[in-house]
mmCIF file with all atom_site columns, N, CA and C in Angstrom:
data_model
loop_
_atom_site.group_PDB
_atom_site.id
_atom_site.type_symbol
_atom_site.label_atom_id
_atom_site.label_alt_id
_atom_site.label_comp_id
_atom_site.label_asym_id
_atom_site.label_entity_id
_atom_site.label_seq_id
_atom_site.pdbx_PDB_ins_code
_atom_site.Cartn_x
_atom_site.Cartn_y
_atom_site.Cartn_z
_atom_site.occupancy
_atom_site.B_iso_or_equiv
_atom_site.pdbx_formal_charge
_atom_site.auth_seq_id
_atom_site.auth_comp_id
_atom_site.auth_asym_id
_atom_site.auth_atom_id
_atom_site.pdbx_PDB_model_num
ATOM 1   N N  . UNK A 1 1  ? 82.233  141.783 137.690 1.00 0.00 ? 170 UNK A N  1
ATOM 2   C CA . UNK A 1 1  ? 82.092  140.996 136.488 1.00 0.00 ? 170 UNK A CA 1
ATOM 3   C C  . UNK A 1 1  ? 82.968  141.555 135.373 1.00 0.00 ? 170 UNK A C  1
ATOM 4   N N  . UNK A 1 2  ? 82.801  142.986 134.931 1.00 0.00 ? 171 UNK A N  1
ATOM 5   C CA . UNK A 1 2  ? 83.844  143.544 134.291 1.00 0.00 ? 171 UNK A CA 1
ATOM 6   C C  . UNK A 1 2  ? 85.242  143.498 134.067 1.00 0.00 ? 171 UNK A C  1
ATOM 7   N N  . UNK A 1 3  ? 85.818  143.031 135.490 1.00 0.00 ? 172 UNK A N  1
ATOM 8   C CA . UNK A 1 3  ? 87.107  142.848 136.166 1.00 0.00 ? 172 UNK A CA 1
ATOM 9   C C  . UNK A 1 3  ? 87.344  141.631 135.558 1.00 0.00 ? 172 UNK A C  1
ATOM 10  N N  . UNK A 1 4  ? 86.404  140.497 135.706 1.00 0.00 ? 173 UNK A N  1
ATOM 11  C CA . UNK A 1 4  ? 86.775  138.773 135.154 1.00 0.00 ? 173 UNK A CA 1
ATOM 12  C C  . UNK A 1 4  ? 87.033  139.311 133.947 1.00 0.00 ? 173 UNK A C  1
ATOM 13  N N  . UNK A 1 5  ? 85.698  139.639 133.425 1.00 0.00 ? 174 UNK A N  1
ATOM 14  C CA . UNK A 1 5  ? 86.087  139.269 131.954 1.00 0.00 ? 174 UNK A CA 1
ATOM 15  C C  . UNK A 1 5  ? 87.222  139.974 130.907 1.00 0.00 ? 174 UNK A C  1
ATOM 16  N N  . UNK A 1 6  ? 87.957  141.189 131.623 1.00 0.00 ? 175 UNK A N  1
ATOM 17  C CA . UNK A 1 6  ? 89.242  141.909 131.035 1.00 0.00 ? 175 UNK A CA 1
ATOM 18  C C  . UNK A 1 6  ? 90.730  141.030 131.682 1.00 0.00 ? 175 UNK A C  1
ATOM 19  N N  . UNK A 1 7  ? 89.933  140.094 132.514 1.00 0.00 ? 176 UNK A N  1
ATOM 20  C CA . UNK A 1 7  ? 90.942  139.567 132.593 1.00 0.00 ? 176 UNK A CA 1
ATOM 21  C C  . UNK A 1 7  ? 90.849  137.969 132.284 1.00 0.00 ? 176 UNK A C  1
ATOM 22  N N  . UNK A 1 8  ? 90.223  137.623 131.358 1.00 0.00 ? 177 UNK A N  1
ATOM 23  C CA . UNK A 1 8  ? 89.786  136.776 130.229 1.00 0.00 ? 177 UNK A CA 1
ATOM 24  C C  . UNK A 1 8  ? 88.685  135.128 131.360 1.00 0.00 ? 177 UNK A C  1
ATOM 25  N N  . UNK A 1 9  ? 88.492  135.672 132.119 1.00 0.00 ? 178 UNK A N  1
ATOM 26  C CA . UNK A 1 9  ? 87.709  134.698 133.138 1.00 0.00 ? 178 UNK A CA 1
ATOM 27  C C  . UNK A 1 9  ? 86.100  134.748 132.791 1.00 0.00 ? 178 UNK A C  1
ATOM 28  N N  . UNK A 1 10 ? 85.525  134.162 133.013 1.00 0.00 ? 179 UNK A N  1
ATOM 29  C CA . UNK A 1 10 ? 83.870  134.114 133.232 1.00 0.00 ? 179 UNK A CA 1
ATOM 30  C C  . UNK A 1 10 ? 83.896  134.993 134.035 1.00 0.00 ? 179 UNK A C  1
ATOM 31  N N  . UNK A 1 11 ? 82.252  135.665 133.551 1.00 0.00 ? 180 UNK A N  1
ATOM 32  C CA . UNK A 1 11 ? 81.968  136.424 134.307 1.00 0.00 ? 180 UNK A CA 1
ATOM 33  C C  . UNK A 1 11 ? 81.664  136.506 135.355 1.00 0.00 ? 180 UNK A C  1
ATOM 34  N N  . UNK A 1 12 ? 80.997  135.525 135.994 1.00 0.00 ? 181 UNK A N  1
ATOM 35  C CA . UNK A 1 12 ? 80.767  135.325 137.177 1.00 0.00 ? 181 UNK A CA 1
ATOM 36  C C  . UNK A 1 12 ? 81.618  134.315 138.033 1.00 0.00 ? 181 UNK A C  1
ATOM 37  N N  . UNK A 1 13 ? 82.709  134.088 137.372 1.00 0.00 ? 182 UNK A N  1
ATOM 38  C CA . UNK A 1 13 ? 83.916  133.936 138.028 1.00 0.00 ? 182 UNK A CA 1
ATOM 39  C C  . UNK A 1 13 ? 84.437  134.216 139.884 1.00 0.00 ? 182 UNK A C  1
ATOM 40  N N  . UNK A 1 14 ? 84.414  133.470 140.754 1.00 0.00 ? 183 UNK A N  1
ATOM 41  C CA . UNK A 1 14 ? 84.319  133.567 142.213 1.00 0.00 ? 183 UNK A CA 1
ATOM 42  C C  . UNK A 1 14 ? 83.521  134.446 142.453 1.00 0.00 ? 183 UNK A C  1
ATOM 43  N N  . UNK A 1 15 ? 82.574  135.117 141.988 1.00 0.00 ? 184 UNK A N  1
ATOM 44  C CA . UNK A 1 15 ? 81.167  135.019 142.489 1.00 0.00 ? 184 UNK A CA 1
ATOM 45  C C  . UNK A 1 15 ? 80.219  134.385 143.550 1.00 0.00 ? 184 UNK A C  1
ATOM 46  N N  . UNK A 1 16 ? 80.856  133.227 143.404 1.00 0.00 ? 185 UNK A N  1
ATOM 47  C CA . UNK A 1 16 ? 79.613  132.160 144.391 1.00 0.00 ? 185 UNK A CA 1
ATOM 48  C C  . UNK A 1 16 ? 80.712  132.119 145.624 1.00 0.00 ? 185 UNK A C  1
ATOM 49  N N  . UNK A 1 17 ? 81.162  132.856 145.838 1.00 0.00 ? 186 UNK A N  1
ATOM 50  C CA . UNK A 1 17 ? 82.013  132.750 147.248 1.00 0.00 ? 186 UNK A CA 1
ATOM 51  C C  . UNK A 1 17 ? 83.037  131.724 147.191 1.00 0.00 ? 186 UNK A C  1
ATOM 52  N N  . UNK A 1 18 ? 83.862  131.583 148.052 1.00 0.00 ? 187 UNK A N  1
ATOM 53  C CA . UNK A 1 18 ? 84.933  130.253 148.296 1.00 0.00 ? 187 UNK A CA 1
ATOM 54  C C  . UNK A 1 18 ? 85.100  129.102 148.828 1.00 0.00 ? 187 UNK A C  1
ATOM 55  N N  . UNK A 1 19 ? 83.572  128.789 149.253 1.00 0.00 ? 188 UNK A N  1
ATOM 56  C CA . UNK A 1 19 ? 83.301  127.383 149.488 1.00 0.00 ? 188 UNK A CA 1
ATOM 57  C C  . UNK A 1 19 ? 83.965  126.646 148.185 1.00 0.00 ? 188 UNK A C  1
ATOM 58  N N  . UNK A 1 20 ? 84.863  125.527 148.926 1.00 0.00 ? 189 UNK A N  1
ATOM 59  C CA . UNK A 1 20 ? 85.101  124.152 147.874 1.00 0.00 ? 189 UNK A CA 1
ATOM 60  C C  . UNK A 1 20 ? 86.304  124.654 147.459 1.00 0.00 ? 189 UNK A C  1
ATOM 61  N N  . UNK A 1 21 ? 86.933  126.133 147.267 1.00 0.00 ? 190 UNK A N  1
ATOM 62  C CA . UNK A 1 21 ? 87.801  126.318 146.778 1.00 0.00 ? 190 UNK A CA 1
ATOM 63  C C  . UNK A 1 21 ? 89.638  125.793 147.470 1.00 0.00 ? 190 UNK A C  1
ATOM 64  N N  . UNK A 1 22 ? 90.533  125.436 146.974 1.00 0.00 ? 191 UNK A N  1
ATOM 65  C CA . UNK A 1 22 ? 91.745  125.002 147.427 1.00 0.00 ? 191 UNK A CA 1
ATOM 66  C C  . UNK A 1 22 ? 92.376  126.215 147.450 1.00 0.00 ? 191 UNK A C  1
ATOM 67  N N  . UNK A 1 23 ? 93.374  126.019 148.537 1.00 0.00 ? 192 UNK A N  1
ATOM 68  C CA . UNK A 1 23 ? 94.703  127.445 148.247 1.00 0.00 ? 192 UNK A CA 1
ATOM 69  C C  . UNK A 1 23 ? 95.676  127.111 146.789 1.00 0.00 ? 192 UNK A C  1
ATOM 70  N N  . UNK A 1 24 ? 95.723  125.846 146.385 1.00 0.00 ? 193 UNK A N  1
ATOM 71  C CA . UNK A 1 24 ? 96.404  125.597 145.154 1.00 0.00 ? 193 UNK A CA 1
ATOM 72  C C  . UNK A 1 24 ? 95.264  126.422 144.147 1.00 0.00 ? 193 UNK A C  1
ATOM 73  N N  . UNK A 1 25 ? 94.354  125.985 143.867 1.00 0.00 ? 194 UNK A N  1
ATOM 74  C CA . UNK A 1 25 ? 93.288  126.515 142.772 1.00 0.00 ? 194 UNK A CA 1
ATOM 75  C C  . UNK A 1 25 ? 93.211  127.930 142.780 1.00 0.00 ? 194 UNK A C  1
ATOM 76  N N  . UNK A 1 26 ? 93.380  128.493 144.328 1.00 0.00 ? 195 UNK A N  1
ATOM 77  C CA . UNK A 1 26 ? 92.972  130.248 143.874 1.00 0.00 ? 195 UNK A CA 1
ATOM 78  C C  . UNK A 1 26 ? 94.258  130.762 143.747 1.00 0.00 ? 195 UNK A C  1
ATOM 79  N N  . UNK A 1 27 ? 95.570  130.309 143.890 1.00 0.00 ? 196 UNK A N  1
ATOM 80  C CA . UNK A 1 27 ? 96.619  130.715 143.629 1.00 0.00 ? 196 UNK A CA 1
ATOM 81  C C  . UNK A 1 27 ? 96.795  130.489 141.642 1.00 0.00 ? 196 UNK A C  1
ATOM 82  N N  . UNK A 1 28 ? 96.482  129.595 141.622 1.00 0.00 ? 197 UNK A N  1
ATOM 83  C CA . UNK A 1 28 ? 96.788  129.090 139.932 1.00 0.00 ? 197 UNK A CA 1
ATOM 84  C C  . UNK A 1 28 ? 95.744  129.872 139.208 1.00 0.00 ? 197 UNK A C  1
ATOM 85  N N  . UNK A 1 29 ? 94.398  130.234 139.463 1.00 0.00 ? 198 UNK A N  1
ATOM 86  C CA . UNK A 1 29 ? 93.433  130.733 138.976 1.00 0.00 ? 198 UNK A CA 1
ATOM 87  C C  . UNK A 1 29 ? 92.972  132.610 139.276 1.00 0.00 ? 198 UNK A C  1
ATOM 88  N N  . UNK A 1 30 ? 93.363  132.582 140.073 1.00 0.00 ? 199 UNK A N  1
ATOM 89  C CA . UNK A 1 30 ? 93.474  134.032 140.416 1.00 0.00 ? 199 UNK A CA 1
ATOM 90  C C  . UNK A 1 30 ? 94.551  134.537 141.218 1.00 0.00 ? 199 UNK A C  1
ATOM 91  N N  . UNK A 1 31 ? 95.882  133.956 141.976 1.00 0.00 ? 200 UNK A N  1
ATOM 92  C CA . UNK A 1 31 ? 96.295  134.975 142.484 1.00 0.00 ? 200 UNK A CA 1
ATOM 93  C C  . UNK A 1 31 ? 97.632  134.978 140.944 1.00 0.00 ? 200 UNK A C  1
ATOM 94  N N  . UNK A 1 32 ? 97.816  134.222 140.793 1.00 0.00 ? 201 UNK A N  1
ATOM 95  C CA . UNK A 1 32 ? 99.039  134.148 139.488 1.00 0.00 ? 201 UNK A CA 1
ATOM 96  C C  . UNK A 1 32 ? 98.913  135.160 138.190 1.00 0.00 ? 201 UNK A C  1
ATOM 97  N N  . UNK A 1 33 ? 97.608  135.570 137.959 1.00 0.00 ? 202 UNK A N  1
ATOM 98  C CA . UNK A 1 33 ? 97.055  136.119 136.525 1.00 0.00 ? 202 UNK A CA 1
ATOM 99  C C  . UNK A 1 33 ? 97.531  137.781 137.293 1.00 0.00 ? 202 UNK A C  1
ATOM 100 N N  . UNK A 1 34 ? 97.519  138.271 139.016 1.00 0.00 ? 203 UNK A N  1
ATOM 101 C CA . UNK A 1 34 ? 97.769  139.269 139.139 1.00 0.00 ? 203 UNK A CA 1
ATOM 102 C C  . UNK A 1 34 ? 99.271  139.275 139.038 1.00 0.00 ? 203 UNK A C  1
ATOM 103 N N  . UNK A 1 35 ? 99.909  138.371 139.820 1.00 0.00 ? 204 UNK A N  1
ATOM 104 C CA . UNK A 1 35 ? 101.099 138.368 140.136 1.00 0.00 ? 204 UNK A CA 1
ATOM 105 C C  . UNK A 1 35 ? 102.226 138.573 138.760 1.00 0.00 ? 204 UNK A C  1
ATOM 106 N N  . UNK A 1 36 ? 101.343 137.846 137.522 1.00 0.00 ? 205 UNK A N  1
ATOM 107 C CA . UNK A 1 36 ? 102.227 138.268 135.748 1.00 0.00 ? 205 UNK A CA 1
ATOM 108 C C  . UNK A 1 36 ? 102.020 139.320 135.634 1.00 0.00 ? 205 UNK A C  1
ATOM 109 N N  . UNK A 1 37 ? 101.082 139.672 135.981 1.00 0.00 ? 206 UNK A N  1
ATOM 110 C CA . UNK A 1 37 ? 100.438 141.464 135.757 1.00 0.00 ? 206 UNK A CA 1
ATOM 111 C C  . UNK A 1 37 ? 101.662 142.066 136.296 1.00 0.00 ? 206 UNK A C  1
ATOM 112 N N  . UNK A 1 38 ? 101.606 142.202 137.421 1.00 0.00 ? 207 UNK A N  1
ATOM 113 C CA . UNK A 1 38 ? 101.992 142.970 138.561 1.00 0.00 ? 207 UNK A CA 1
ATOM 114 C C  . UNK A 1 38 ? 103.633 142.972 137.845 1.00 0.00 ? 207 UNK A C  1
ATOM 115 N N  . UNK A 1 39 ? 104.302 141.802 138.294 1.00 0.00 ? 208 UNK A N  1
ATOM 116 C CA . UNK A 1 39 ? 105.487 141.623 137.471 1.00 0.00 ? 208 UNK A CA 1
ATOM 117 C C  . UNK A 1 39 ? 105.988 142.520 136.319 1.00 0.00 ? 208 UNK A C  1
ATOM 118 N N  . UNK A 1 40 ? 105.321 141.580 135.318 1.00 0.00 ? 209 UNK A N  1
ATOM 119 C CA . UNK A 1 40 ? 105.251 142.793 133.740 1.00 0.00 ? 209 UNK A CA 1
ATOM 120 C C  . UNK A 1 40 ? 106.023 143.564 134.006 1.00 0.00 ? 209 UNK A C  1
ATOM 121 N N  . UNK A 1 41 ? 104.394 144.347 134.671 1.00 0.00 ? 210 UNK A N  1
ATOM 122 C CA . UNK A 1 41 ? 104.647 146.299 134.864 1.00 0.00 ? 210 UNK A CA 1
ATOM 123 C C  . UNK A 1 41 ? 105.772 146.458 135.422 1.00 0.00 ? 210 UNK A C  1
ATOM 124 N N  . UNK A 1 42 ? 106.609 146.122 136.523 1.00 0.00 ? 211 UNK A N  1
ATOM 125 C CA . UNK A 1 42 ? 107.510 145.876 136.994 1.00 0.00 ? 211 UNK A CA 1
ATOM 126 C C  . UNK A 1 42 ? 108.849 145.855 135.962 1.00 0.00 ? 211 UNK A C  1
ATOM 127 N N  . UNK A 1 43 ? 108.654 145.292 135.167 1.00 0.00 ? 212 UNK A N  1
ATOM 128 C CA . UNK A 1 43 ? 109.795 144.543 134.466 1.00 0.00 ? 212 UNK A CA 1
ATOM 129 C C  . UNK A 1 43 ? 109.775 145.855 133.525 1.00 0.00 ? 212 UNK A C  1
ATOM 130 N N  . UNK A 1 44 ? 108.410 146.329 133.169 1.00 0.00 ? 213 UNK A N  1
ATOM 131 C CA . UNK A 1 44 ? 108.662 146.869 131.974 1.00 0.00 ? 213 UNK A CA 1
ATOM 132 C C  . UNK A 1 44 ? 109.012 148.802 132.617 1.00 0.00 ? 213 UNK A C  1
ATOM 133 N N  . UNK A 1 45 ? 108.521 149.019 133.569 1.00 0.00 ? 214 UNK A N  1
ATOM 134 C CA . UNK A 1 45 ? 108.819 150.054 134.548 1.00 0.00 ? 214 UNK A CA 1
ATOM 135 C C  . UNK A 1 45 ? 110.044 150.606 134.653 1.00 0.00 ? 214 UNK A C  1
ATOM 136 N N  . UNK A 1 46 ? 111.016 149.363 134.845 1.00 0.00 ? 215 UNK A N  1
ATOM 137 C CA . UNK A 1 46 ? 112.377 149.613 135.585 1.00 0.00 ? 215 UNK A CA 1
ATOM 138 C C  . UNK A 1 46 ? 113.738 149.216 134.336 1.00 0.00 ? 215 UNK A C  1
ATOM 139 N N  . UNK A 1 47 ? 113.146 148.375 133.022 1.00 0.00 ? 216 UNK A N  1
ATOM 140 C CA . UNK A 1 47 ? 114.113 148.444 132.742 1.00 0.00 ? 216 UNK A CA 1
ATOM 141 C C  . UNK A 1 47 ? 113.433 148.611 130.605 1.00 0.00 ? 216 UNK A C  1
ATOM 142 N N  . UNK A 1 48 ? 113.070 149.355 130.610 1.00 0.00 ? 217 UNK A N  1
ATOM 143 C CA . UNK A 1 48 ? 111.883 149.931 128.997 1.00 0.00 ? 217 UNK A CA 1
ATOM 144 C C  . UNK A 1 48 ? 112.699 149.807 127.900 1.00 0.00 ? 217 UNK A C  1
ATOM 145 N N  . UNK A 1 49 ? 113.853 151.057 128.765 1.00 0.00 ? 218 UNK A N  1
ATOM 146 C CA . UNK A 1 49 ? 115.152 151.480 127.715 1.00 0.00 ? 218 UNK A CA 1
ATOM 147 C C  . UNK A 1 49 ? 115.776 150.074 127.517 1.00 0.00 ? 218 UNK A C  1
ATOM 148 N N  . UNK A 1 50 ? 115.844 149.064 127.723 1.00 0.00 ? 219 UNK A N  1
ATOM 149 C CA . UNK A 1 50 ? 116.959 148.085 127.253 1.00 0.00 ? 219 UNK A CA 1
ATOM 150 C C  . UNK A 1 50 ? 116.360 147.277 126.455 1.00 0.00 ? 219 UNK A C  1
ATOM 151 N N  . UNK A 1 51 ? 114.817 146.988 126.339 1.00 0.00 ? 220 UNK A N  1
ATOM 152 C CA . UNK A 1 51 ? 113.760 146.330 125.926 1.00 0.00 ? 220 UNK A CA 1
ATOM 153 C C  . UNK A 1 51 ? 114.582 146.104 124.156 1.00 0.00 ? 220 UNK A C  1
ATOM 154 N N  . UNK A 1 52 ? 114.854 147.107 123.084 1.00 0.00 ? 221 UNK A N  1
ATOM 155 C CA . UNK A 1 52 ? 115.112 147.151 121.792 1.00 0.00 ? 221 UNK A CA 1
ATOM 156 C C  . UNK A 1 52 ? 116.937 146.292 122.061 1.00 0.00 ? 221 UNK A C  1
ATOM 157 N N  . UNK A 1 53 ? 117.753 146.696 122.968 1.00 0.00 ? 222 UNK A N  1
ATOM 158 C CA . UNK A 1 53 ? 119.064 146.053 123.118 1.00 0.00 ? 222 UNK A CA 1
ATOM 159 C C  . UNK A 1 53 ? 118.760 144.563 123.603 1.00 0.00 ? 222 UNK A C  1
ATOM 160 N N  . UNK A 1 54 ? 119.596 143.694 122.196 1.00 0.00 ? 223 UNK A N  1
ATOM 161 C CA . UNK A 1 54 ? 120.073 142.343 122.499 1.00 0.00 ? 223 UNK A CA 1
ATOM 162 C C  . UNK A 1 54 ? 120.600 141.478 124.204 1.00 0.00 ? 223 UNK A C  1
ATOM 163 N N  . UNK A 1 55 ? 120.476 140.465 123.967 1.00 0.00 ? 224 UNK A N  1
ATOM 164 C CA . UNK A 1 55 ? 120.298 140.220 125.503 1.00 0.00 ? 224 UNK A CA 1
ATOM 165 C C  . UNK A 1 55 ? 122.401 140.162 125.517 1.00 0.00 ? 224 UNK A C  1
ATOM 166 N N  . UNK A 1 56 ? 123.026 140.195 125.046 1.00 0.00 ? 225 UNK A N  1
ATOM 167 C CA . UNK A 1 56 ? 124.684 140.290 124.814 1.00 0.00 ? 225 UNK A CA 1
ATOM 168 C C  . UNK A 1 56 ? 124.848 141.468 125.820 1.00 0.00 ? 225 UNK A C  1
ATOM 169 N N  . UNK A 1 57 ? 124.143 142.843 125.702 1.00 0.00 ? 226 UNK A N  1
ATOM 170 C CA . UNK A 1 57 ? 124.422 143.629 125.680 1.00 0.00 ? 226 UNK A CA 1
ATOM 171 C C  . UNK A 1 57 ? 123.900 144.212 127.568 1.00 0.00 ? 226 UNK A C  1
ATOM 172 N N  . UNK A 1 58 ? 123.596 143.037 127.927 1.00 0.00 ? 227 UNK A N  1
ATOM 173 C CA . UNK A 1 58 ? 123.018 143.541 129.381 1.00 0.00 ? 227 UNK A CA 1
ATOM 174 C C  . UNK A 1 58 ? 124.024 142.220 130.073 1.00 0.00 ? 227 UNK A C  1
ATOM 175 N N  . UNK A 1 59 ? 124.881 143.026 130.662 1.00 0.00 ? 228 UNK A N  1
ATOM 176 C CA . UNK A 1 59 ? 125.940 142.422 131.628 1.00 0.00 ? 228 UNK A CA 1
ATOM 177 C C  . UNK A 1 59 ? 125.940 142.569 133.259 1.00 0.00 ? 228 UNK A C  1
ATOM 178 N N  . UNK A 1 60 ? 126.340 141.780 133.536 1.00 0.00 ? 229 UNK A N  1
ATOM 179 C CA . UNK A 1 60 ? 126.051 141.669 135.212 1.00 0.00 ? 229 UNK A CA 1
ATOM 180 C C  . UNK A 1 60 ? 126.708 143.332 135.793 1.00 0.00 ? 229 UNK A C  1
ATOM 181 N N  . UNK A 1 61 ? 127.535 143.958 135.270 1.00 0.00 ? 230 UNK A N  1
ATOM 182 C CA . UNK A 1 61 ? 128.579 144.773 135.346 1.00 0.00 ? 230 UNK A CA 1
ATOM 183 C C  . UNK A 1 61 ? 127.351 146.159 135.379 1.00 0.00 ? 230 UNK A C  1
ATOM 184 N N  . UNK A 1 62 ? 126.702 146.160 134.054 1.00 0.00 ? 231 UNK A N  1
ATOM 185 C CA . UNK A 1 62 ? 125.299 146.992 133.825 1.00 0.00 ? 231 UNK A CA 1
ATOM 186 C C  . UNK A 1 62 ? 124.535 146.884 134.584 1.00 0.00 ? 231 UNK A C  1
ATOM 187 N N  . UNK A 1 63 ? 124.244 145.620 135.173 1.00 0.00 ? 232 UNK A N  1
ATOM 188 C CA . UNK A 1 63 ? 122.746 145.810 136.150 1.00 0.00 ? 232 UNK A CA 1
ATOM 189 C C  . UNK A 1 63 ? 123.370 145.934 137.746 1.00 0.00 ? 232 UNK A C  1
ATOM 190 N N  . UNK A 1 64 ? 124.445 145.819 138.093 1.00 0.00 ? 233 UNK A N  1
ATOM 191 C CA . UNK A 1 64 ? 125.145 146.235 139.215 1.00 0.00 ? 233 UNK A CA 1
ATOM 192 C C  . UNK A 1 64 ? 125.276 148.127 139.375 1.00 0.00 ? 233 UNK A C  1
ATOM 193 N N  . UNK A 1 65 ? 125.733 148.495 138.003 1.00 0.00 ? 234 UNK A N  1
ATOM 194 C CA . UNK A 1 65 ? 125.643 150.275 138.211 1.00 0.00 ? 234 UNK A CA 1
ATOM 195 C C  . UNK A 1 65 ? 123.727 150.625 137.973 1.00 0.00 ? 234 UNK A C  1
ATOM 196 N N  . UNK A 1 66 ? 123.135 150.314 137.498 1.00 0.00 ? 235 UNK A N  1
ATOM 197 C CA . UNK A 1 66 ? 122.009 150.254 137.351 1.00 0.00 ? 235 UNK A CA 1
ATOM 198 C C  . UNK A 1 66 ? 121.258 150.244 138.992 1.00 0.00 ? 235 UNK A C  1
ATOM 199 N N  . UNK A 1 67 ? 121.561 149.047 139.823 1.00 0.00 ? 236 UNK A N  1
ATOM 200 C CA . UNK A 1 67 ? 121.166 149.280 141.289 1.00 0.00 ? 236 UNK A CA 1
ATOM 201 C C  . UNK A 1 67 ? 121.268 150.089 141.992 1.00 0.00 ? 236 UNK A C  1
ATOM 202 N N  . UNK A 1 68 ? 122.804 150.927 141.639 1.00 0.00 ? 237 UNK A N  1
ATOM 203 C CA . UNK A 1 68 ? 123.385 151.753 142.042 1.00 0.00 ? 237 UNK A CA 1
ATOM 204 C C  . UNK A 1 68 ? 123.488 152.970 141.770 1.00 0.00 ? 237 UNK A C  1
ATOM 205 N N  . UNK A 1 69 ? 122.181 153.520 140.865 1.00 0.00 ? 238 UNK A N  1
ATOM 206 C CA . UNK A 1 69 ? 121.927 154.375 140.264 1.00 0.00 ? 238 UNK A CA 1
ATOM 207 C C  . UNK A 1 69 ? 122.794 155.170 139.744 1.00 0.00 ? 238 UNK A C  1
ATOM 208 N N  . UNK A 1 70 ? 123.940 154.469 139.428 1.00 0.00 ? 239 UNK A N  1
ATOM 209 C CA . UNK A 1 70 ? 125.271 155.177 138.422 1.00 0.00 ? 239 UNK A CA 1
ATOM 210 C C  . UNK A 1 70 ? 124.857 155.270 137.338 1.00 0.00 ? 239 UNK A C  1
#
């Protein structure tokens, strides 16, 4: 229950098991809210330092030595 509600759902949120439920509905309703999560962290993990630099300033040229841990 703790888990729903930090992640802004009712609390008793799939609780009652998955009868009735669609693979569209638990994808849009719960697997997507992890998958932005998950992402994010991701995004914000691997590239923090560029976060304050203008988007001009990140060139295909940069994220090629960047892969390449140059």
């Amino acid at each position: 229950m703790l888990g729903n509600v930090a992640h802004g759902r009712h609390p008793l949120h799939g609780l009652g098991g998955t009868d009735g439920i669609t693979l569209g509905k638990f994808i849009a309703d719960t697997y997507m809210t992890w998958v932005k999560a998950d992402t994010l962290e991701k995004l914000y993990r691997h590239f923090r330092t560029w976060y304050p630099e203008p988007l001009t300033a990140i060139t295909v040229e940069r994220v090629e030595r960047g892969r390449r841990g140059v």
